Coordinates of C-alpha atoms in Angstrom, one line a residue:
M1 CA 19.3 58.7 25.6
R2 CA 18.2 61.8 23.5
P3 CA 15.1 62.7 25.7
Q4 CA 17.3 62.7 28.8
M5 CA 19.9 65.0 27.1
F6 CA 17.1 67.2 26.0
C7 CA 15.7 67.4 29.5
W8 CA 19.1 68.2 31.0
F9 CA 19.6 70.9 28.3
L10 CA 16.3 72.6 29.3
C11 CA 17.2 72.5 33.0
V12 CA 20.5 74.2 32.3
L13 CA 18.8 76.9 30.2
W14 CA 16.3 77.5 32.9
C15 CA 19.0 77.9 35.6
V16 CA 21.0 80.3 33.4
R17 CA 17.9 82.3 32.8
I18 CA 17.0 82.6 36.5
S19 CA 20.6 83.5 37.4
S20 CA 20.7 86.2 34.7
S21 CA 17.4 87.7 35.8
S22 CA 18.5 87.8 39.5
S23 CA 21.8 89.4 38.6
R24 CA 20.0 92.0 36.5
Q25 CA 17.6 92.9 39.4
R26 CA 20.4 93.2 41.9
R27 CA 22.3 95.5 39.6
Q28 CA 19.2 97.7 39.1
M29 CA 18.7 97.9 42.9
E30 CA 22.3 98.6 43.7
A31 CA 23.0 101.2 40.9
P32 CA 21.9 104.8 41.8
D33 CA 19.8 106.8 39.5
P34 CA 21.7 109.8 38.1
Q35 CA 18.6 111.9 38.2
Q36 CA 18.1 111.3 42.0
Q37 CA 21.6 112.6 42.9
C38 CA 21.8 115.6 45.3
S39 CA 22.3 119.0 43.8
Y40 CA 22.8 121.1 47.1
T41 CA 24.3 120.4 50.4
F42 CA 23.2 122.5 53.5
L43 CA 24.9 122.6 56.9
I44 CA 22.7 123.2 59.9
P45 CA 24.7 124.0 63.0
E46 CA 21.9 123.4 65.4
Q47 CA 21.5 119.9 64.5
K48 CA 24.1 117.2 64.5
I49 CA 24.4 116.1 61.0
T50 CA 25.4 112.6 60.7
G51 CA 25.2 112.4 57.0
P52 CA 24.6 114.3 53.8
I53 CA 21.3 115.8 53.2
C54 CA 20.3 115.4 49.6
A55 CA 17.5 117.1 47.7
S56 CA 16.2 115.4 44.6
Q57 CA 13.7 116.4 42.0
G58 CA 12.0 113.0 41.8
P59 CA 9.9 111.1 44.2
S60 CA 11.4 109.5 47.3
L61 CA 12.8 105.9 47.1
P62 CA 10.4 103.0 48.0
D63 CA 10.7 101.1 51.1
P64 CA 13.4 98.5 50.9
E65 CA 11.3 95.9 52.7
R66 CA 8.3 96.4 50.4
V67 CA 10.6 96.2 47.4
M68 CA 11.9 92.9 48.6
R69 CA 8.5 91.4 49.1
T70 CA 7.5 92.3 45.6
D71 CA 10.6 90.7 44.2
V72 CA 10.0 87.6 46.3
S73 CA 6.4 87.3 45.0
E74 CA 7.5 87.8 41.4
L75 CA 10.2 85.2 42.0
R76 CA 7.7 82.8 43.4
E77 CA 5.4 83.4 40.5
F78 CA 8.3 82.8 38.2
L79 CA 9.3 79.7 40.0
S80 CA 5.7 78.3 39.9
R81 CA 5.6 79.0 36.2
Q82 CA 8.9 77.3 35.8
R83 CA 7.6 74.4 37.8
R84 CA 4.6 74.1 35.6
E85 CA 6.8 74.2 32.5
M86 CA 9.0 71.5 34.1
E87 CA 5.9 69.3 34.7
T88 CA 4.9 69.9 31.1
L89 CA 8.4 69.0 30.0
R90 CA 8.4 65.9 32.2
M91 CA 5.1 64.7 30.7
M92 CA 6.6 65.3 27.3
V93 CA 9.7 63.3 28.3
D94 CA 7.4 60.5 29.5
V95 CA 5.5 60.5 26.3
D96 CA 8.8 60.6 24.3
G97 CA 10.1 57.7 26.4
D98 CA 7.1 55.6 25.5
M99 CA 7.7 56.5 21.9
V100 CA 11.3 55.6 22.2
Q101 CA 10.3 52.1 23.6
E102 CA 7.9 51.7 20.8
M103 CA 10.6 52.7 18.3
K104 CA 13.0 50.1 19.9
L105 CA 10.3 47.4 19.6
L106 CA 9.6 48.5 16.0
R107 CA 13.4 48.4 15.3
K108 CA 13.6 44.9 16.8
E109 CA 10.6 43.7 14.8
S110 CA 12.2 45.3 11.7
R111 CA 15.4 43.3 12.3
N112 CA 13.4 40.1 12.8
M113 CA 11.4 40.8 9.6
N114 CA 14.7 41.4 7.7
S115 CA 16.1 38.1 8.9
R116 CA 12.8 36.3 7.9
V117 CA 12.8 38.0 4.5
T118 CA 16.5 36.9 4.0
Q119 CA 15.6 33.4 5.0
L120 CA 12.6 33.4 2.6
Y121 CA 14.9 34.8 -0.1
M122 CA 17.4 32.0 0.4
Q123 CA 14.6 29.4 0.3
L124 CA 13.3 30.9 -2.9
L125 CA 16.8 30.9 -4.4
H126 CA 17.3 27.2 -3.3
E127 CA 13.9 26.3 -4.9
I128 CA 14.8 28.1 -8.1
L129 CA 18.1 26.2 -8.3
R130 CA 16.3 22.9 -7.5
K131 CA 13.8 23.5 -10.3
R132 CA 16.6 24.4 -12.6
D133 CA 18.4 21.1 -11.8
S134 CA 15.0 19.2 -12.2
S135 CA 14.6 20.8 -15.6
L136 CA 18.1 19.7 -16.5
E137 CA 17.4 16.2 -15.4
L138 CA 14.2 16.2 -17.3
A139 CA 16.0 17.3 -20.4
A140 CA 18.6 14.6 -19.9
M141 CA 15.8 12.0 -19.4
Q142 CA 14.1 13.2 -22.6
N143 CA 17.4 12.8 -24.4
R144 CA 17.8 9.2 -23.0
L145 CA 14.2 8.5 -24.0
L146 CA 14.9 9.7 -27.5
N147 CA 18.0 7.6 -27.7
G148 CA 16.1 4.6 -26.3
S149 CA 13.4 5.1 -28.9
A150 CA 16.0 5.2 -31.6
V151 CA 17.5 2.0 -30.3
V152 CA 14.0 0.4 -30.2
L153 CA 13.4 1.4 -33.7
R154 CA 16.7 -0.1 -34.8
L155 CA 15.9 -3.3 -32.9
S156 CA 12.4 -3.4 -34.4
A157 CA 13.9 -3.1 -37.9
G158 CA 16.4 -5.9 -37.0
Y159 CA 13.6 -8.0 -35.6
R160 CA 11.6 -7.6 -38.8
E161 CA 14.7 -8.6 -40.8
L162 CA 15.2 -11.6 -38.6
Q163 CA 11.5 -12.6 -39.2
L164 CA 12.1 -12.4 -42.9
R165 CA 15.2 -14.6 -42.5
V166 CA 13.3 -17.1 -40.3
S167 CA 10.5 -17.2 -42.9
A168 CA 13.0 -17.9 -45.6
L169 CA 14.7 -20.6 -43.5
A170 CA 11.3 -22.1 -42.7
E171 CA 10.6 -22.3 -46.4
Q172 CA 14.0 -23.9 -47.0
V173 CA 13.4 -26.4 -44.2
N174 CA 10.0 -27.3 -45.7
S175 CA 11.5 -27.8 -49.1
Q176 CA 14.3 -29.9 -47.5
A177 CA 11.7 -31.9 -45.6
E178 CA 9.9 -32.7 -48.9
L179 CA 13.3 -33.7 -50.4
L180 CA 14.0 -35.9 -47.4
V181 CA 10.6 -37.6 -47.9
L182 CA 11.5 -38.3 -51.5
L183 CA 15.0 -39.6 -50.5
E184 CA 13.5 -41.8 -47.8
E185 CA 11.1 -43.3 -50.3
Q186 CA 13.9 -44.0 -52.7
C187 CA 16.0 -45.6 -49.9
V188 CA 13.0 -47.8 -48.9
R189 CA 12.4 -48.8 -52.5
V190 CA 16.1 -49.4 -53.3
H191 CA 17.4 -51.0 -50.1
G192 CA 14.2 -52.4 -48.6
G193 CA 12.7 -53.7 -51.8
Q194 CA 9.4 -52.2 -51.0
S195 CA 7.0 -50.6 -53.3
R196 CA 7.0 -46.8 -53.7
D197 CA 3.2 -46.8 -53.3
L198 CA 3.4 -48.4 -49.8
P199 CA 0.2 -47.5 -48.0
P200 CA 0.6 -45.3 -44.9
P201 CA -0.4 -46.5 -41.4
P202 CA -4.0 -46.1 -40.5
L203 CA -5.0 -42.8 -38.9
L204 CA -5.9 -42.9 -35.2
Q205 CA -9.6 -43.0 -34.4
V206 CA -9.1 -42.3 -30.6
L207 CA -11.4 -39.7 -29.2
P208 CA -9.2 -37.5 -26.9
E209 CA -10.1 -37.1 -23.3
N210 CA -9.0 -33.5 -23.5
I211 CA -9.5 -31.4 -26.7
P212 CA -8.1 -27.9 -26.9
V213 CA -11.1 -25.7 -27.5
F214 CA -9.2 -22.9 -29.1
V215 CA -6.6 -23.3 -31.9
P216 CA -4.6 -20.0 -32.6
R217 CA -3.9 -20.9 -36.3
V218 CA -3.4 -23.8 -38.6
S219 CA 0.0 -24.1 -40.0
N220 CA 2.3 -26.6 -41.6
E221 CA 5.5 -24.6 -41.1
I222 CA 8.3 -25.8 -38.9
Q223 CA 9.2 -22.7 -36.8
R224 CA 11.4 -21.9 -33.9
S225 CA 10.1 -20.3 -30.8
N226 CA 12.1 -19.4 -27.7
S227 CA 9.1 -18.0 -25.8
W228 CA 9.2 -20.7 -23.0
P229 CA 10.8 -19.1 -19.9
E230 CA 12.5 -21.5 -17.6
E231 CA 10.4 -20.5 -14.6
Q232 CA 7.2 -21.6 -16.4
R233 CA 8.1 -25.2 -17.0
P234 CA 5.1 -27.5 -17.0
G235 CA 4.6 -29.6 -14.0
T236 CA 5.8 -27.1 -11.4
T237 CA 3.5 -26.3 -8.5
A238 CA 3.4 -23.4 -6.1
A239 CA 5.3 -25.4 -3.5
D240 CA 7.9 -26.5 -6.1
T241 CA 8.7 -23.0 -7.3
G242 CA 10.1 -21.7 -4.0
E243 CA 13.6 -20.2 -4.3
R244 CA 16.4 -22.5 -3.4
P245 CA 19.8 -21.4 -2.1
A246 CA 22.3 -20.8 -4.7
Q247 CA 25.1 -23.4 -4.9
N248 CA 28.6 -23.3 -6.2
N249 CA 28.4 -26.4 -8.5
S250 CA 32.1 -26.2 -9.3
S251 CA 32.9 -27.1 -5.7
L252 CA 30.9 -30.3 -5.8
K253 CA 32.5 -33.5 -7.0
G254 CA 31.2 -35.4 -9.9
P255 CA 30.1 -37.1 -12.2
F256 CA 27.1 -38.6 -10.4
R257 CA 25.2 -41.8 -11.1
D258 CA 22.0 -39.8 -11.7
C259 CA 20.4 -36.4 -10.9
Y260 CA 18.9 -37.7 -7.7
A261 CA 22.4 -38.4 -6.4
A262 CA 23.5 -34.9 -7.5
L263 CA 20.5 -33.5 -5.5
Q264 CA 21.6 -35.4 -2.4
A265 CA 25.2 -34.1 -2.9
G266 CA 24.0 -30.5 -2.8
H267 CA 23.1 -29.5 -6.4
L268 CA 19.8 -27.7 -5.7
V269 CA 19.6 -25.6 -8.9
S270 CA 18.3 -27.1 -12.2
G271 CA 20.9 -27.3 -14.9
S272 CA 23.3 -29.5 -16.9
I273 CA 25.7 -31.8 -15.1
L274 CA 28.0 -34.7 -15.8
L275 CA 26.4 -38.2 -15.2
Q276 CA 28.1 -41.6 -15.2
P277 CA 25.8 -44.5 -14.5
D278 CA 27.2 -47.6 -12.9
D279 CA 29.2 -50.0 -15.1
T280 CA 29.8 -47.2 -17.7
L281 CA 33.2 -45.8 -18.7
T282 CA 32.4 -42.4 -20.2
P283 CA 30.4 -39.6 -18.5
V284 CA 27.6 -37.9 -20.4
Q285 CA 26.1 -34.4 -20.0
A286 CA 22.5 -34.4 -18.9
W287 CA 19.9 -31.9 -17.6
C288 CA 18.8 -32.2 -14.0
E289 CA 15.4 -30.8 -13.1
H290 CA 15.0 -29.9 -9.4
D291 CA 11.9 -27.7 -9.7
V292 CA 9.4 -30.5 -10.1
D293 CA 8.1 -32.9 -7.4
R294 CA 11.0 -32.4 -4.9
G295 CA 13.7 -32.5 -7.7
G296 CA 16.2 -35.2 -8.7
W297 CA 14.7 -35.8 -12.1
T298 CA 17.0 -36.7 -15.1
L299 CA 15.7 -35.5 -18.5
I300 CA 15.9 -38.1 -21.2
Q301 CA 14.1 -36.0 -23.9
R302 CA 13.0 -32.4 -24.4
R303 CA 11.1 -30.7 -27.3
K304 CA 10.3 -27.0 -27.3
D305 CA 11.1 -25.1 -30.4
G306 CA 11.9 -27.4 -33.4
A307 CA 15.6 -26.5 -33.3
V308 CA 16.7 -30.1 -33.6
N309 CA 15.8 -32.6 -36.3
F310 CA 14.6 -35.9 -34.7
S311 CA 14.4 -37.8 -37.9
R312 CA 17.7 -39.7 -37.3
N313 CA 19.2 -43.2 -37.6
W314 CA 19.9 -45.9 -35.0
D315 CA 23.3 -44.7 -34.0
S316 CA 22.2 -41.2 -33.3
Y317 CA 19.4 -42.4 -31.1
K318 CA 21.7 -44.8 -29.3
K319 CA 24.4 -42.2 -28.5
G320 CA 22.1 -39.2 -28.1
F321 CA 22.0 -35.8 -29.8
G322 CA 21.0 -32.2 -29.4
D323 CA 21.8 -29.6 -26.7
V324 CA 21.0 -30.4 -23.1
D325 CA 20.0 -26.7 -22.6
G326 CA 17.4 -27.0 -25.4
E327 CA 16.0 -29.8 -27.5
H328 CA 17.9 -33.1 -27.0
W329 CA 17.7 -36.9 -26.7
L330 CA 19.8 -38.3 -23.9
G331 CA 20.6 -41.6 -25.7
L332 CA 19.2 -45.1 -25.6
D333 CA 22.4 -46.6 -24.2
T334 CA 22.5 -44.1 -21.3
I335 CA 18.8 -44.5 -20.6
Y336 CA 19.3 -48.3 -20.5
S337 CA 22.3 -47.9 -18.1
L338 CA 20.3 -45.7 -15.8
G339 CA 17.5 -48.2 -15.6
R340 CA 20.0 -51.0 -14.6
Q341 CA 21.0 -49.2 -11.4
E342 CA 17.7 -49.3 -9.6
E343 CA 13.9 -48.9 -10.2
Y344 CA 12.9 -45.7 -11.9
K345 CA 9.6 -44.0 -12.6
L346 CA 8.7 -41.9 -15.7
L347 CA 7.1 -38.4 -15.9
V348 CA 5.9 -36.9 -19.2
E349 CA 5.1 -33.2 -19.2
M350 CA 3.3 -31.5 -22.1
E351 CA 2.1 -28.0 -22.9
D352 CA -0.4 -27.1 -25.5
W353 CA -0.6 -23.8 -27.5
M354 CA -3.0 -22.3 -25.0
E355 CA -0.2 -22.7 -22.3
K356 CA -2.1 -25.4 -20.6
K357 CA 0.1 -28.0 -19.0
V358 CA -0.7 -31.6 -18.5
Y359 CA 1.2 -34.7 -17.4
A360 CA 1.3 -38.5 -17.6
A361 CA 3.2 -40.4 -14.9
Y362 CA 4.1 -44.1 -14.9
S363 CA 5.0 -46.0 -11.7
S364 CA 8.0 -47.8 -13.3
F365 CA 10.2 -47.4 -16.4
H366 CA 13.3 -49.1 -17.9
L367 CA 14.6 -50.4 -21.2
E368 CA 15.9 -53.7 -22.2
P369 CA 19.4 -54.0 -23.7
E370 CA 20.3 -53.3 -27.3
S371 CA 20.1 -57.0 -28.2
Q372 CA 16.3 -56.5 -27.5
S373 CA 16.3 -53.2 -29.5
Y374 CA 15.8 -51.3 -26.2
R375 CA 12.3 -52.7 -25.6
L376 CA 10.1 -50.4 -23.5
R377 CA 8.8 -51.5 -20.0
L378 CA 6.3 -49.3 -18.2
G379 CA 4.3 -49.4 -15.0
L380 CA 0.9 -48.1 -14.0
Y381 CA -0.4 -44.8 -15.3
R382 CA -1.7 -41.7 -13.5
G383 CA -2.1 -38.1 -14.6
N384 CA -4.5 -35.7 -16.4
A385 CA -3.2 -36.0 -20.1
G386 CA -4.7 -39.5 -20.7
D387 CA -2.8 -42.7 -21.2
S388 CA -1.4 -42.9 -24.7
L389 CA 1.9 -44.6 -24.0
T390 CA 0.7 -47.9 -22.4
S391 CA -0.3 -49.2 -25.9
H392 CA 3.5 -48.9 -26.7
N393 CA 4.6 -50.9 -23.7
G394 CA 6.7 -53.9 -24.6
R395 CA 7.5 -52.5 -28.1
Q396 CA 11.0 -52.2 -29.5
F397 CA 12.6 -49.0 -30.6
T398 CA 12.4 -48.2 -34.4
T399 CA 14.4 -45.7 -36.5
L400 CA 14.7 -45.0 -40.2
D401 CA 17.3 -47.7 -40.7
R402 CA 16.0 -50.3 -38.2
D403 CA 12.3 -51.2 -38.3
H404 CA 11.0 -53.1 -35.3
D405 CA 7.4 -52.0 -35.3
A406 CA 4.2 -54.0 -36.0
F407 CA 3.3 -52.2 -39.2
S408 CA 4.1 -53.5 -42.6
G409 CA 6.1 -50.4 -43.4
N410 CA 8.4 -48.3 -41.3
C411 CA 6.6 -46.1 -38.9
A412 CA 9.7 -43.9 -38.4
H413 CA 9.5 -43.1 -42.1
F414 CA 5.9 -41.9 -41.9
Q415 CA 6.0 -40.2 -38.5
K416 CA 9.5 -38.6 -38.9
G417 CA 11.2 -39.8 -35.7
G418 CA 12.5 -42.8 -33.8
W419 CA 10.0 -44.2 -31.2
W420 CA 8.7 -47.4 -29.6
Y421 CA 6.1 -47.8 -32.4
N422 CA 3.3 -50.3 -32.4
A423 CA 1.4 -50.0 -35.7
C424 CA 2.1 -47.1 -35.5
G425 CA 0.6 -46.2 -32.1
Q426 CA -1.2 -43.5 -30.1
T427 CA 1.7 -41.2 -29.5
N428 CA 5.0 -40.0 -30.9
L429 CA 6.9 -37.4 -29.0
N430 CA 9.9 -37.4 -31.4
G431 CA 7.9 -36.2 -34.5
V432 CA 8.0 -32.9 -36.3
W433 CA 7.5 -29.7 -34.2
Y434 CA 4.6 -27.9 -35.8
S435 CA 3.7 -24.4 -34.8
G436 CA 0.1 -23.6 -33.8
G437 CA -1.2 -26.9 -32.6
V438 CA -3.4 -28.4 -35.4
Y439 CA -1.4 -29.2 -38.5
R440 CA -2.0 -30.4 -42.0
S441 CA 0.0 -33.4 -43.2
R442 CA -0.5 -36.7 -45.1
F443 CA 0.6 -38.6 -42.0
Q444 CA 0.3 -38.1 -38.3
D445 CA 3.9 -37.0 -38.0
G446 CA 3.6 -34.2 -35.3
I447 CA 4.5 -34.3 -31.6
F448 CA 1.1 -35.8 -30.7
W449 CA -0.5 -37.5 -27.7
A450 CA -3.7 -39.0 -29.0
D451 CA -5.6 -38.9 -25.7
Y452 CA -4.9 -35.1 -25.5
G453 CA -5.8 -33.3 -28.7
G454 CA -5.8 -36.3 -31.1
G455 CA -3.3 -37.3 -33.8
F456 CA -3.3 -34.0 -35.7
Y457 CA -2.6 -31.7 -32.7
S458 CA 1.1 -31.1 -32.2
M459 CA 2.1 -30.1 -28.7
K460 CA 4.1 -26.9 -28.0
S461 CA 6.6 -28.5 -25.6
V462 CA 7.3 -31.9 -24.2
R463 CA 9.7 -33.3 -21.5
M464 CA 10.4 -36.8 -20.5
M465 CA 12.2 -37.4 -17.2
I466 CA 13.0 -40.3 -14.9
R467 CA 13.8 -40.5 -11.1
P468 CA 14.4 -43.4 -8.7
I469 CA 11.3 -44.8 -7.0
D470 CA 10.9 -43.5 -3.5

């Protein structure tokens, strides 16, 4: 708008100038010169005077027409000059207009640039705030890490203290085991009328089919180890470890005649359950294993950490003892009642100290009644652990206070647990839980399977379980 106003202002000035110059010229032409006024007037009678006769001292006035042409030429020259000036001004106005457009574009770009700078500033401010929050989170994480480190240090100190306590308890158990040996010898001498120097049973000369090639350490300490996770139980296969749908066991009726019946009723997750075999009055708690060979297995024995002493009398083995979630013996009376219901098969799972798992399966299994001292009856063997139990087939059960083995002494006294001893035999899964595999002892009293590791290699974990024959 400013160039247009400037142009209008120049036009007005030019018009005012022209009008003022024209007025001045007209005044000059109309005003008489005082020097050219007449000084004398003469009357001539002979001539008819129609006007005054003036005599002047100066030259005569120019021709009015000639004067007018001059003025017109000057005016034309002035107008042409003014026209040239107007053209110059118009060119200047055009140039100024282009500059104005450029200024407008520059102003618009400046506004855009200001908005972009504002946006970048906001982004920078947001990034600064985010980094500040990240630094605060990092500081909080460092504090949590320091707190966690302190907790770990306290737990490590507690763990070391527990290790010292466990070592002290192990020493106490060893001393008590020696005391038990002396007491057992006294009991045998006093009540059994046998000599204190009774010779031990002969050591096994069986060459194992599988010999562990690496033994971590040799130890005679009885230790506890809870390092066996439930999902790594021996005998499971890739097909058996698939996840099963969770069941609400409290909504299922029980007790059941065996774990296979519980599986058919909908108990698909391994765990403890109440069982009541046929022709029995009192239910018992047992562990059902559903993660091995299609499930439905009833555990009758488990060893895994030495938490339970298996050197017990006849009544304990008859009724059962231990914790079904850990080491336990189901009970000879319950095992006999289960075998009366229908035909069962036996599966023995074992794990050595290199975490290798082997098994021994028997096509049939049942016990005879207590009047026959729960005599063992087995079927045919198959597996990869070697057959060390068939030599015990047909043998009666022996404990510290009831000797039914073929040895002159009591095998339960020498091998520290109740079993279907021969004289004394190629296996005892109810012996002492020794840590480390190979153990040192006067007798073969560990948890051994002669065809796997020999008589002086104690297994890390053992499970015995039964299931109805398909």
